[in-house]
Short mmCIF file of C-alpha atoms in Angstrom, two decimals:
data_model
loop_
_atom_site.label_atom_id
_atom_site.label_comp_id
_atom_site.label_asym_id
_atom_site.label_seq_id
_atom_site.Cartn_x
_atom_site.Cartn_y
_atom_site.Cartn_z
CA MET A 1249 131.70 -87.12 -39.26
CA PRO A 1250 130.57 -84.04 -41.18
CA SER A 1251 131.37 -80.63 -39.69
CA PHE A 1252 129.16 -77.55 -39.70
CA ILE A 1253 129.53 -73.85 -38.98
CA GLY A 1254 126.89 -71.46 -37.65
CA ALA A 1255 126.34 -67.80 -38.49
CA ILE A 1256 124.45 -65.22 -36.45
CA ASP A 1257 123.19 -62.53 -38.83
CA ASN A 1258 121.72 -59.53 -37.04
CA GLY A 1259 120.19 -57.14 -39.55
CA THR A 1260 118.41 -53.85 -39.11
CA THR A 1261 114.93 -55.38 -38.86
CA SER A 1262 115.49 -59.08 -38.12
CA SER A 1263 117.94 -61.65 -36.81
CA ARG A 1264 118.82 -65.03 -38.29
CA PHE A 1265 120.88 -68.07 -37.41
CA LEU A 1266 122.06 -70.07 -40.40
CA ILE A 1267 124.05 -73.32 -40.49
CA PHE A 1268 126.42 -74.16 -43.36
CA ASP A 1269 128.15 -77.42 -44.26
CA GLU A 1270 131.80 -78.00 -45.18
CA LYS A 1271 131.15 -76.97 -48.80
CA GLY A 1272 129.57 -73.67 -47.80
CA ASN A 1273 126.07 -74.88 -48.64
CA LEU A 1274 123.19 -73.60 -46.52
CA VAL A 1275 121.75 -76.45 -44.43
CA ILE A 1276 119.06 -74.75 -42.37
CA GLY A 1277 118.17 -71.44 -40.78
CA HIS A 1278 115.68 -69.55 -38.64
CA GLN A 1279 114.69 -65.88 -38.87
CA LEU A 1280 112.76 -63.53 -36.58
CA GLU A 1281 111.84 -59.86 -36.98
CA TYR A 1282 112.10 -57.66 -33.92
CA ARG A 1283 110.62 -54.35 -32.82
CA GLN A 1284 111.63 -51.02 -34.32
CA ILE A 1285 111.08 -47.91 -32.16
CA PHE A 1286 110.49 -44.43 -33.65
CA PRO A 1287 110.18 -41.97 -30.71
CA HIS A 1288 110.33 -38.86 -32.93
CA PRO A 1289 110.70 -38.08 -36.65
CA GLY A 1290 114.20 -39.11 -37.73
CA TRP A 1291 114.81 -41.13 -34.55
CA VAL A 1292 115.30 -44.89 -34.88
CA GLU A 1293 115.87 -47.11 -31.84
CA GLN A 1294 115.90 -50.78 -30.85
CA ASP A 1295 115.76 -52.45 -27.46
CA PRO A 1296 119.11 -54.29 -27.01
CA MET A 1297 117.25 -57.03 -25.12
CA ASP A 1298 114.97 -57.51 -28.15
CA ILE A 1299 118.06 -57.89 -30.34
CA LEU A 1300 119.61 -60.44 -27.96
CA GLY A 1301 116.33 -62.29 -27.49
CA SER A 1302 115.76 -62.56 -31.23
CA VAL A 1303 119.24 -64.03 -31.72
CA ILE A 1304 118.75 -66.64 -28.99
CA THR A 1305 115.33 -67.59 -30.39
CA CYS A 1306 116.82 -67.97 -33.88
CA ILE A 1307 119.65 -70.17 -32.59
CA GLU A 1308 117.19 -72.40 -30.73
CA GLY A 1309 114.87 -72.58 -33.74
CA ALA A 1310 117.64 -73.43 -36.20
CA LEU A 1311 119.09 -76.08 -33.90
CA ARG A 1312 115.69 -77.80 -33.57
CA LYS A 1313 115.36 -77.95 -37.36
CA PHE A 1314 118.98 -79.10 -37.65
CA GLU A 1315 118.33 -82.06 -35.35
CA LEU A 1316 115.08 -82.93 -37.12
CA GLN A 1317 117.15 -83.34 -40.28
CA GLY A 1318 119.10 -86.05 -38.47
CA ASN A 1319 122.18 -83.95 -37.71
CA ASP A 1320 124.15 -83.98 -34.46
CA ILE A 1321 124.61 -80.57 -32.81
CA LYS A 1322 128.01 -81.75 -31.55
CA ASN A 1323 129.23 -81.38 -35.12
CA LEU A 1324 128.67 -77.61 -35.02
CA LYS A 1325 132.32 -76.58 -34.73
CA GLY A 1326 132.15 -72.79 -34.53
CA ILE A 1327 130.05 -69.66 -34.87
CA GLY A 1328 130.52 -66.43 -36.81
CA ILE A 1329 128.68 -63.18 -36.19
CA THR A 1330 127.70 -60.45 -38.62
CA ASN A 1331 125.71 -57.38 -37.67
CA GLN A 1332 124.26 -53.99 -38.49
CA ARG A 1333 127.34 -51.86 -38.04
CA GLU A 1334 127.02 -48.29 -36.75
CA THR A 1335 124.16 -48.97 -34.32
CA ALA A 1336 125.34 -47.88 -30.84
CA VAL A 1337 124.68 -49.81 -27.61
CA VAL A 1338 125.58 -48.80 -24.02
CA TRP A 1339 125.18 -51.00 -20.97
CA ASP A 1340 126.01 -51.16 -17.25
CA LYS A 1341 129.27 -52.94 -16.45
CA LYS A 1342 127.97 -54.32 -13.12
CA THR A 1343 124.47 -55.42 -14.07
CA GLY A 1344 124.95 -56.09 -17.78
CA GLN A 1345 121.69 -54.26 -18.47
CA PRO A 1346 121.24 -51.67 -21.24
CA LEU A 1347 121.41 -48.05 -20.16
CA HIS A 1348 119.39 -46.85 -23.15
CA ASN A 1349 117.78 -48.18 -26.30
CA ALA A 1350 120.26 -48.82 -29.09
CA ILE A 1351 120.49 -45.86 -31.48
CA VAL A 1352 120.28 -47.31 -35.00
CA TRP A 1353 122.69 -46.45 -37.81
CA SER A 1354 120.01 -44.62 -39.82
CA ASP A 1355 118.98 -42.36 -36.89
CA THR A 1356 119.45 -38.63 -37.64
CA ARG A 1357 118.91 -37.01 -34.22
CA THR A 1358 122.57 -35.97 -34.09
CA GLN A 1359 122.36 -33.36 -36.86
CA ASP A 1360 122.96 -30.46 -34.45
CA ILE A 1361 125.90 -32.21 -32.78
CA VAL A 1362 127.42 -32.95 -36.19
CA ALA A 1363 127.03 -29.30 -37.20
CA GLN A 1364 128.69 -28.13 -33.97
CA LEU A 1365 131.57 -30.57 -34.35
CA ARG A 1366 132.12 -29.51 -37.96
CA GLU A 1367 132.25 -25.87 -36.90
CA SER A 1368 134.76 -26.67 -34.16
CA SER A 1369 137.34 -27.90 -36.70
CA GLU A 1370 139.12 -26.04 -39.48
CA LYS A 1371 138.62 -29.12 -41.65
CA GLY A 1372 134.88 -29.17 -41.13
CA ALA A 1373 133.33 -32.50 -42.09
CA ASP A 1374 136.81 -33.95 -42.71
CA ALA A 1375 138.06 -33.18 -39.19
CA LEU A 1376 139.07 -36.80 -38.51
CA LYS A 1377 139.10 -38.21 -42.03
CA ASP A 1378 142.89 -38.62 -42.19
CA THR A 1379 142.78 -40.73 -39.03
CA CYS A 1380 139.58 -42.77 -39.23
CA GLY A 1381 138.75 -42.52 -42.94
CA LEU A 1382 135.25 -41.16 -42.30
CA PRO A 1383 133.49 -37.78 -42.58
CA LEU A 1384 131.60 -36.23 -39.70
CA THR A 1385 127.98 -37.22 -40.25
CA THR A 1386 125.03 -38.65 -38.33
CA TYR A 1387 125.81 -42.14 -39.68
CA PHE A 1388 128.58 -43.26 -37.35
CA SER A 1389 128.59 -44.57 -33.78
CA ALA A 1390 130.73 -41.95 -32.03
CA VAL A 1391 128.27 -39.10 -32.68
CA LYS A 1392 125.45 -41.26 -31.31
CA LEU A 1393 127.49 -41.90 -28.16
CA ARG A 1394 128.24 -38.19 -27.87
CA TRP A 1395 124.47 -37.51 -28.02
CA LEU A 1396 123.84 -40.04 -25.24
CA LEU A 1397 126.50 -38.44 -23.04
CA GLU A 1398 124.98 -35.00 -23.58
CA ASN A 1399 121.36 -36.03 -23.07
CA SER A 1400 121.42 -38.64 -20.27
CA SER A 1401 122.82 -37.81 -16.84
CA GLU A 1402 122.73 -41.53 -15.95
CA ILE A 1403 124.88 -42.43 -18.95
CA LYS A 1404 127.24 -39.49 -18.37
CA GLU A 1405 127.73 -40.56 -14.75
CA ALA A 1406 128.31 -44.21 -15.72
CA HIS A 1407 130.81 -43.08 -18.37
CA ASP A 1408 132.74 -40.83 -15.99
CA ASN A 1409 132.77 -43.50 -13.26
CA GLY A 1410 133.99 -46.22 -15.60
CA ASN A 1411 130.80 -48.24 -15.04
CA MET A 1412 129.67 -48.16 -18.67
CA MET A 1413 130.40 -50.42 -21.62
CA PHE A 1414 129.95 -49.24 -25.19
CA GLY A 1415 129.91 -51.21 -28.39
CA THR A 1416 128.29 -51.91 -31.70
CA VAL A 1417 125.79 -54.79 -31.88
CA ASP A 1418 128.52 -57.42 -32.33
CA SER A 1419 130.09 -56.41 -29.00
CA TRP A 1420 126.71 -56.54 -27.24
CA LEU A 1421 125.99 -60.02 -28.61
CA ILE A 1422 129.43 -61.48 -27.91
CA TYR A 1423 129.41 -60.04 -24.37
CA ASN A 1424 126.09 -61.73 -23.60
CA LEU A 1425 126.74 -64.99 -25.43
CA THR A 1426 130.04 -65.47 -23.58
CA GLY A 1427 128.58 -64.94 -20.11
CA GLY A 1428 127.36 -61.34 -19.78
CA LYS A 1429 127.97 -59.91 -16.30
CA GLU A 1430 129.36 -63.31 -15.29
CA GLY A 1431 132.58 -62.93 -17.22
CA GLY A 1432 131.42 -62.04 -20.73
CA VAL A 1433 134.18 -60.70 -22.99
CA HIS A 1434 134.11 -57.15 -24.33
CA VAL A 1435 135.50 -57.32 -27.88
CA THR A 1436 134.86 -56.18 -31.43
CA ASP A 1437 136.56 -56.72 -34.78
CA VAL A 1438 138.41 -54.26 -37.00
CA THR A 1439 135.53 -53.85 -39.47
CA ASN A 1440 132.99 -52.81 -36.84
CA ALA A 1441 135.58 -50.67 -35.04
CA SER A 1442 136.31 -48.88 -38.31
CA ARG A 1443 132.68 -47.64 -38.37
CA THR A 1444 132.77 -45.83 -35.04
CA MET A 1445 135.01 -42.86 -36.02
CA LEU A 1446 137.17 -43.85 -33.04
CA MET A 1447 139.69 -46.23 -34.65
CA ASP A 1448 142.89 -45.25 -36.44
CA ILE A 1449 142.66 -47.15 -39.71
CA LYS A 1450 146.44 -47.25 -40.02
CA THR A 1451 147.26 -48.75 -36.61
CA LEU A 1452 143.91 -50.59 -36.17
CA GLU A 1453 143.79 -49.32 -32.59
CA TRP A 1454 141.59 -46.82 -30.78
CA SER A 1455 142.76 -43.30 -31.58
CA ASP A 1456 143.59 -40.90 -28.75
CA GLU A 1457 142.90 -38.02 -31.15
CA CYS A 1458 139.41 -39.26 -31.98
CA LEU A 1459 138.57 -40.08 -28.36
CA LYS A 1460 139.60 -36.60 -27.26
CA PHE A 1461 137.62 -35.00 -30.11
CA PHE A 1462 134.40 -36.72 -28.98
CA GLY A 1463 135.13 -36.59 -25.24
CA ILE A 1464 135.04 -40.35 -24.78
CA ASN A 1465 137.01 -42.41 -22.24
CA ALA A 1466 138.96 -45.36 -23.65
CA ASP A 1467 138.04 -47.70 -20.78
CA ILE A 1468 134.45 -48.12 -22.01
CA LEU A 1469 135.56 -49.49 -25.39
CA PRO A 1470 135.91 -53.16 -26.44
CA GLU A 1471 139.20 -54.77 -27.42
CA ILE A 1472 139.78 -54.71 -31.19
CA LYS A 1473 140.58 -58.07 -32.82
CA PRO A 1474 140.94 -59.42 -36.38
CA SER A 1475 137.74 -60.57 -38.11
CA SER A 1476 138.76 -64.21 -37.84
CA THR A 1477 140.14 -65.10 -34.41
CA LEU A 1478 138.95 -66.60 -31.12
CA PHE A 1479 136.54 -64.05 -29.63
CA GLY A 1480 135.29 -66.32 -26.84
CA LYS A 1481 133.14 -69.40 -26.20
CA VAL A 1482 129.39 -69.67 -25.76
CA GLN A 1483 128.45 -69.54 -22.07
CA HIS A 1484 124.78 -68.54 -22.18
CA PRO A 1485 122.33 -70.32 -19.84
CA ASP A 1486 119.65 -70.63 -22.54
CA LEU A 1487 122.00 -72.29 -25.03
CA ASP A 1488 122.96 -75.52 -23.27
CA GLN A 1489 123.27 -77.43 -26.54
CA ILE A 1490 126.15 -75.27 -27.79
CA GLN A 1491 127.97 -74.46 -24.55
CA ASP A 1492 131.71 -73.91 -25.19
CA VAL A 1493 131.30 -73.71 -28.98
CA PRO A 1494 133.90 -71.12 -30.05
CA ILE A 1495 132.96 -67.81 -31.66
CA THR A 1496 135.74 -67.40 -34.22
CA GLY A 1497 134.36 -64.96 -36.78
CA CYS A 1498 132.98 -61.43 -36.60
CA LEU A 1499 132.43 -58.84 -39.32
CA GLY A 1500 130.10 -55.93 -39.95
CA ASP A 1501 127.38 -57.03 -42.35
CA GLN A 1502 128.72 -55.31 -45.48
CA HIS A 1503 132.23 -56.59 -44.88
CA ALA A 1504 130.85 -60.08 -44.32
CA ALA A 1505 129.07 -59.87 -47.68
CA MET A 1506 132.39 -58.87 -49.26
CA VAL A 1507 133.97 -62.04 -47.85
CA GLY A 1508 130.92 -64.13 -48.76
CA GLN A 1509 131.14 -62.84 -52.34
CA HIS A 1510 134.87 -63.77 -52.38
CA CYS A 1511 135.97 -60.23 -53.27
CA PHE A 1512 139.55 -60.95 -52.22
CA GLN A 1513 141.36 -59.33 -55.16
CA VAL A 1514 142.12 -55.65 -55.65
CA GLY A 1515 139.45 -54.14 -57.90
CA GLU A 1516 136.67 -56.58 -57.03
CA ALA A 1517 133.46 -55.08 -55.68
CA LYS A 1518 130.10 -56.17 -54.32
CA ASN A 1519 126.83 -54.32 -53.75
CA THR A 1520 124.38 -55.49 -51.08
CA TYR A 1521 120.74 -54.45 -51.45
CA GLY A 1522 119.27 -54.70 -47.95
CA THR A 1523 117.48 -52.15 -45.79
CA GLY A 1524 120.10 -49.79 -47.17
CA CYS A 1525 122.47 -50.44 -50.05
CA PHE A 1526 126.24 -50.70 -49.68
CA MET A 1527 128.99 -51.07 -52.27
CA LEU A 1528 132.48 -52.12 -51.17
CA PHE A 1529 135.49 -52.00 -53.52
CA ASN A 1530 138.60 -53.94 -52.47
CA THR A 1531 141.72 -51.72 -52.51
CA GLY A 1532 144.02 -54.37 -50.97
CA THR A 1533 146.51 -53.50 -48.24
CA GLU A 1534 146.72 -49.91 -49.44
CA ILE A 1535 144.59 -47.26 -47.78
CA THR A 1536 142.91 -45.24 -50.54
CA PRO A 1537 141.57 -41.83 -49.44
CA SER A 1538 138.46 -40.65 -51.27
CA ASN A 1539 138.18 -37.28 -52.98
CA ASN A 1540 134.66 -38.02 -54.20
CA GLY A 1541 132.49 -38.50 -51.14
CA LEU A 1542 133.21 -42.16 -50.41
CA LEU A 1543 134.31 -43.81 -47.15
CA THR A 1544 137.69 -45.41 -46.54
CA THR A 1545 137.18 -48.46 -44.37
CA VAL A 1546 138.70 -51.77 -43.32
CA GLY A 1547 137.39 -54.53 -45.59
CA TYR A 1548 138.39 -57.50 -43.42
CA GLN A 1549 141.35 -58.95 -41.54
CA PHE A 1550 142.11 -62.61 -40.93
CA GLU A 1551 144.35 -63.61 -38.04
CA GLY A 1552 148.02 -63.46 -39.02
CA GLU A 1553 147.26 -61.48 -42.19
CA PRO A 1554 147.40 -57.73 -42.89
CA ALA A 1555 144.11 -55.88 -43.10
CA ALA A 1556 142.48 -55.50 -46.50
CA TYR A 1557 140.96 -52.05 -47.06
CA ALA A 1558 138.01 -50.90 -49.12
CA LEU A 1559 136.25 -47.88 -50.52
CA GLU A 1560 132.59 -47.84 -49.60
CA GLY A 1561 129.54 -46.09 -50.91
CA SER A 1562 126.54 -46.19 -48.56
CA ILE A 1563 122.89 -45.63 -49.48
CA ALA A 1564 120.59 -45.12 -46.51
CA VAL A 1565 117.38 -46.37 -48.11
CA ALA A 1566 116.95 -49.35 -50.46
CA GLY A 1567 114.75 -52.23 -49.31
CA SER A 1568 113.25 -49.97 -46.66
CA ALA A 1569 111.64 -47.93 -49.48
CA VAL A 1570 109.82 -51.09 -50.59
CA LYS A 1571 108.76 -51.66 -46.98
CA TRP A 1572 107.49 -48.06 -46.93
CA LEU A 1573 105.30 -48.75 -49.95
CA ARG A 1574 103.93 -51.80 -48.14
CA ASP A 1575 103.51 -50.58 -44.56
CA ASN A 1576 102.95 -46.83 -44.90
CA MET A 1577 101.28 -46.50 -48.29
CA GLY A 1578 99.51 -49.89 -48.48
CA MET A 1579 100.40 -50.06 -52.16
CA ILE A 1580 101.62 -53.65 -51.97
CA ARG A 1581 100.89 -56.52 -49.59
CA SER A 1582 104.34 -58.13 -49.79
CA ALA A 1583 107.79 -56.95 -50.84
CA GLU A 1584 107.79 -59.44 -53.71
CA GLU A 1585 104.84 -57.69 -55.38
CA ILE A 1586 106.95 -54.70 -56.36
CA ASN A 1587 108.69 -56.81 -58.99
CA ASP A 1588 105.42 -57.50 -60.84
CA LEU A 1589 104.21 -53.91 -60.48
CA ALA A 1590 107.44 -52.46 -61.86
CA ALA A 1591 107.48 -54.96 -64.74
CA HIS A 1592 104.05 -53.74 -65.86
CA VAL A 1593 105.56 -50.62 -67.48
CA ASP A 1594 108.64 -50.17 -69.66
CA SER A 1595 109.61 -46.79 -68.20
CA ASN A 1596 109.11 -44.67 -65.10
CA GLY A 1597 106.83 -42.30 -67.01
CA GLY A 1598 109.01 -39.36 -65.98
CA VAL A 1599 108.62 -40.13 -62.25
CA VAL A 1600 111.74 -39.99 -60.08
CA PHE A 1601 111.70 -40.99 -56.41
CA VAL A 1602 114.54 -39.61 -54.25
CA THR A 1603 114.25 -41.90 -51.21
CA ALA A 1604 116.00 -39.61 -48.74
CA PHE A 1605 114.05 -40.80 -45.67
CA SER A 1606 117.20 -40.40 -43.56
CA GLY A 1607 118.96 -37.83 -45.69
CA LEU A 1608 121.35 -38.74 -48.49
CA PHE A 1609 124.48 -40.74 -47.77
CA ALA A 1610 127.35 -41.26 -50.23
CA PRO A 1611 128.38 -39.52 -52.32
CA TYR A 1612 126.16 -36.54 -51.45
CA TRP A 1613 126.30 -36.53 -47.60
CA ARG A 1614 123.24 -34.39 -46.97
CA PRO A 1615 121.60 -35.58 -43.72
CA ASP A 1616 119.30 -32.55 -43.71
CA VAL A 1617 117.28 -33.33 -46.84
CA ARG A 1618 114.17 -35.51 -47.03
CA GLY A 1619 112.63 -37.60 -49.74
CA SER A 1620 110.71 -36.35 -52.74
CA ILE A 1621 108.79 -37.72 -55.70
CA VAL A 1622 109.02 -35.54 -58.80
CA GLY A 1623 107.55 -35.76 -62.27
CA ILE A 1624 104.05 -36.90 -61.24
CA SER A 1625 101.31 -36.33 -63.80
CA GLN A 1626 97.81 -37.62 -64.57
CA HIS A 1627 99.56 -40.38 -66.49
CA THR A 1628 101.31 -41.63 -63.32
CA THR A 1629 100.20 -45.00 -61.91
CA LYS A 1630 101.33 -47.22 -59.06
CA HIS A 1631 103.35 -49.14 -61.64
CA HIS A 1632 105.46 -46.06 -62.42
CA LEU A 1633 106.00 -45.42 -58.70
CA ALA A 1634 107.04 -49.03 -58.12
CA ARG A 1635 109.56 -48.80 -60.95
CA ALA A 1636 110.85 -45.43 -59.68
CA THR A 1637 111.31 -46.97 -56.21
CA LEU A 1638 113.60 -49.66 -57.62
CA GLU A 1639 115.39 -47.15 -59.84
CA ALA A 1640 116.17 -44.92 -56.84
CA THR A 1641 118.64 -47.46 -55.48
CA CYS A 1642 120.05 -48.13 -58.96
CA PHE A 1643 120.65 -44.43 -59.69
CA GLN A 1644 122.36 -43.88 -56.32
CA THR A 1645 124.52 -46.93 -57.05
CA ARG A 1646 125.53 -45.28 -60.34
CA ALA A 1647 126.58 -42.12 -58.46
CA ILE A 1648 128.65 -44.24 -56.09
CA LEU A 1649 130.24 -46.24 -58.90
CA ASP A 1650 131.28 -43.06 -60.73
CA ALA A 1651 132.95 -41.83 -57.54
CA MET A 1652 134.57 -45.22 -56.96
CA ASN A 1653 136.01 -45.37 -60.46
CA ALA A 1654 137.46 -41.86 -60.02
CA ASP A 1655 139.02 -42.64 -56.62
CA SER A 1656 140.42 -46.08 -57.42
CA GLY A 1657 141.67 -45.58 -60.95
CA HIS A 1658 140.43 -49.13 -61.70
CA PRO A 1659 137.07 -48.89 -63.52
CA LEU A 1660 134.82 -51.75 -62.50
CA LYS A 1661 133.73 -54.20 -65.19
CA THR A 1662 131.43 -56.48 -63.21
CA LEU A 1663 129.39 -55.74 -60.10
CA ARG A 1664 128.63 -58.68 -57.81
CA VAL A 1665 125.29 -58.33 -56.03
CA ASP A 1666 123.40 -59.84 -53.11
CA GLY A 1667 120.71 -58.96 -50.57
CA GLY A 1668 116.92 -58.87 -50.70
CA LEU A 1669 116.38 -56.55 -53.66
CA SER A 1670 118.90 -58.52 -55.73
CA ASN A 1671 116.26 -61.26 -55.91
CA SER A 1672 114.26 -58.97 -58.19
CA ASP A 1673 115.14 -59.67 -61.82
CA VAL A 1674 113.52 -56.36 -62.78
CA CYS A 1675 115.69 -54.44 -60.31
CA MET A 1676 118.91 -56.15 -61.40
CA GLN A 1677 118.16 -55.53 -65.08
CA LEU A 1678 117.48 -51.88 -64.27
CA GLN A 1679 120.80 -51.80 -62.43
CA ALA A 1680 122.70 -53.20 -65.40
CA ASN A 1681 120.99 -50.70 -67.71
CA ILE A 1682 121.74 -47.71 -65.47
CA LEU A 1683 125.37 -48.71 -64.82
CA GLY A 1684 126.18 -49.83 -68.34
CA LEU A 1685 128.05 -52.89 -67.10
CA GLU A 1686 127.48 -56.51 -66.18
CA VAL A 1687 125.71 -57.32 -62.92
CA ALA A 1688 126.51 -60.79 -61.53
CA ARG A 1689 124.22 -62.50 -59.02
CA PRO A 1690 125.54 -65.65 -57.32
CA GLN A 1691 123.46 -68.77 -56.86
CA MET A 1692 124.19 -68.55 -53.11
CA ARG A 1693 122.30 -65.40 -52.07
CA GLU A 1694 123.18 -65.59 -48.35
CA SER A 1695 126.46 -63.78 -48.85
CA THR A 1696 126.43 -61.92 -45.53
CA ALA A 1697 125.88 -64.98 -43.35
CA LEU A 1698 128.26 -67.01 -45.52
CA GLY A 1699 130.96 -64.38 -44.96
CA ALA A 1700 130.58 -64.66 -41.18
CA ALA A 1701 130.64 -68.45 -41.44
CA THR A 1702 133.75 -68.26 -43.63
CA ALA A 1703 135.60 -66.08 -41.12
CA ALA A 1704 134.70 -68.55 -38.38
CA GLY A 1705 135.40 -71.68 -40.40
CA VAL A 1706 138.86 -70.78 -41.73
CA HIS A 1707 140.17 -70.10 -38.22
CA LEU A 1708 142.65 -72.82 -37.33
CA ASP A 1709 140.90 -73.59 -34.02
CA VAL A 1710 137.87 -74.66 -36.07
CA GLY A 1711 139.56 -75.84 -39.26
CA ILE A 1712 136.49 -76.60 -41.37
CA TRP A 1713 138.23 -75.02 -44.35
CA LYS A 1714 141.80 -76.26 -44.11
CA GLY A 1715 144.90 -74.15 -44.61
CA GLY A 1716 143.59 -70.86 -43.26
CA PHE A 1717 142.58 -67.80 -45.20
CA LYS A 1718 145.23 -67.89 -47.97
CA ALA A 1719 144.31 -71.43 -48.95
CA PHE A 1720 140.60 -70.59 -48.85
CA ALA A 1721 141.09 -67.49 -51.02
CA GLU A 1722 143.08 -69.51 -53.55
CA ARG A 1723 140.36 -72.15 -53.77
CA ALA A 1724 137.72 -69.42 -54.16
CA ARG A 1725 139.69 -67.89 -57.04
CA GLU A 1726 139.86 -71.24 -58.85
CA SER A 1727 136.25 -72.27 -58.22
CA LYS A 1728 133.63 -72.15 -60.96
CA GLU A 1729 130.72 -70.73 -59.01
CA VAL A 1730 127.35 -70.37 -60.70
CA LEU A 1731 126.48 -66.76 -61.50
CA GLN A 1732 123.45 -65.28 -63.19
CA THR A 1733 124.42 -62.21 -65.16
CA PHE A 1734 122.41 -59.20 -66.31
CA THR A 1735 123.80 -57.16 -69.20
CA PRO A 1736 122.77 -53.65 -70.33
CA LYS A 1737 119.88 -53.51 -72.77
CA ILE A 1738 119.69 -49.78 -73.45
CA SER A 1739 121.92 -47.41 -75.41
CA ASP A 1740 124.48 -45.10 -73.86
CA GLU A 1741 122.40 -42.14 -74.99
CA GLU A 1742 119.26 -43.44 -73.24
CA ARG A 1743 121.28 -44.31 -70.13
CA GLU A 1744 122.73 -40.82 -69.79
CA LYS A 1745 119.34 -39.23 -70.44
CA GLU A 1746 117.78 -41.20 -67.57
CA TYR A 1747 120.69 -40.43 -65.24
CA ALA A 1748 120.44 -36.70 -66.06
CA LEU A 1749 116.79 -36.80 -64.98
CA TRP A 1750 117.88 -38.37 -61.66
CA GLN A 1751 120.47 -35.63 -61.13
CA LYS A 1752 117.81 -32.96 -61.74
CA ALA A 1753 115.62 -34.63 -59.11
CA ILE A 1754 118.55 -34.62 -56.65
CA ASP A 1755 119.11 -30.90 -57.27
CA ALA A 1756 115.42 -30.20 -56.73
CA THR A 1757 115.41 -32.23 -53.49
CA VAL A 1758 118.56 -30.68 -52.07
CA GLY A 1759 117.45 -27.21 -53.12
CA VAL A 1760 120.80 -26.14 -54.58
CA LYS A 1761 123.02 -27.24 -57.41
CA SER A 1762 124.66 -30.32 -55.89
CA LYS A 1763 127.45 -32.48 -57.17
CA PRO A 1764 128.42 -35.84 -55.67
CA GLY A 1765 131.32 -35.57 -53.26
CA LYS A 1766 130.85 -31.86 -52.53
CA ARG A 1767 129.62 -31.94 -48.96
CA GLU A 1768 127.87 -28.90 -47.61
CA PRO A 1769 127.54 -27.86 -43.95
#
């Protein structure tokens, strides 16, 4: 009988459940958007029950379609989970109910706390970088938890009494799917743990130094496990059809895309164009510190194998800028329309859009700045603005790639891409032009979900892909996957001229002469 593997993919704005066959082909899926909450400017929240409910609805929907295709649900052998990473969730240990809305990764309410913490350390933003690989910024989970402890007496009391559980979205989902207050397991994987600022990236354990720095008790934290291992079995009352199906894979979404893109060799990199945009560069088993504003993170870890590390460049706004044009400006009716609008002109007409809705992430690290559109004239049309919106992500990717090449010493030759914006041929051609290198887009675009399914399927308890991770990686290296490539079509002189205009727009937005990697308080 054929075997199948499921993947829960919780993104920033929607959840999905996808089912893959033994060859890694997508069989069926179901997707559902859920509510976003914006209490104040810069604040972004989600109801943890909305997240959980959307996942359960997607599982039920996908299973119905799966059966209608003539498949037997009993042949679903395992489940992998991938999730938005730095989003922080706290819940009551006794009741299993959330103690607060989840604070989303892009939320910037912690600016004052970050400033105070930087001032408290001689190393400033790099106070914990040697331990956790990350700079002090609003991005990561620990500062969000610190804000909750300082602003909610209920949460502070639950924390001090040991009646609180904390985790990223993967932990919240696994806890509930494996039983919730009736015995649900409290776990996470190394990739999600590496985004909290609380894990020592050398030992892959919670760091006493980091916990003390943030004033957090260790007993509220989940157990850290490899990305491919047995996390628990489904024990949710609304999911009778898959009771006892093992959850054997878990990775943060960008790490899952790295696995799904088969970036298993040192020097291979992928860029995911989702709500934000995230480039990960495989540095192997060696931890590579960044001197150019990048993050040092765990790439993935399969059970019985050492962790693979990565350099990461994170862009806060990518696809969400397109959504802004649609929902806030009413300039387009669907995200797909931006492709046609941008293709209508052969240049941006001098318009540059710095999409700093949540500040600037790597390699600038300026959470205090906000977006700007410069270079507008009477000549400017919606077509120029559409093109500038796509170029914003491409220019920031160029800044990240320059930093990555400097840190790694291994200049990238081909960038593998996935995510929503990668479906735009115009955007990917712009990216190739701006980078001056080949951009490769796989035929299978569901890299994130495929990565979670891969982590689950190679686990020996599931055994869909025989021989474990090493055998799978070897087969991936030898496979002839179908790629569509975009090559540069402009001169080096034109490329550098366009990039110089972007850098001027960054300087104007920040308000001072700013160079990537030079973080300012």
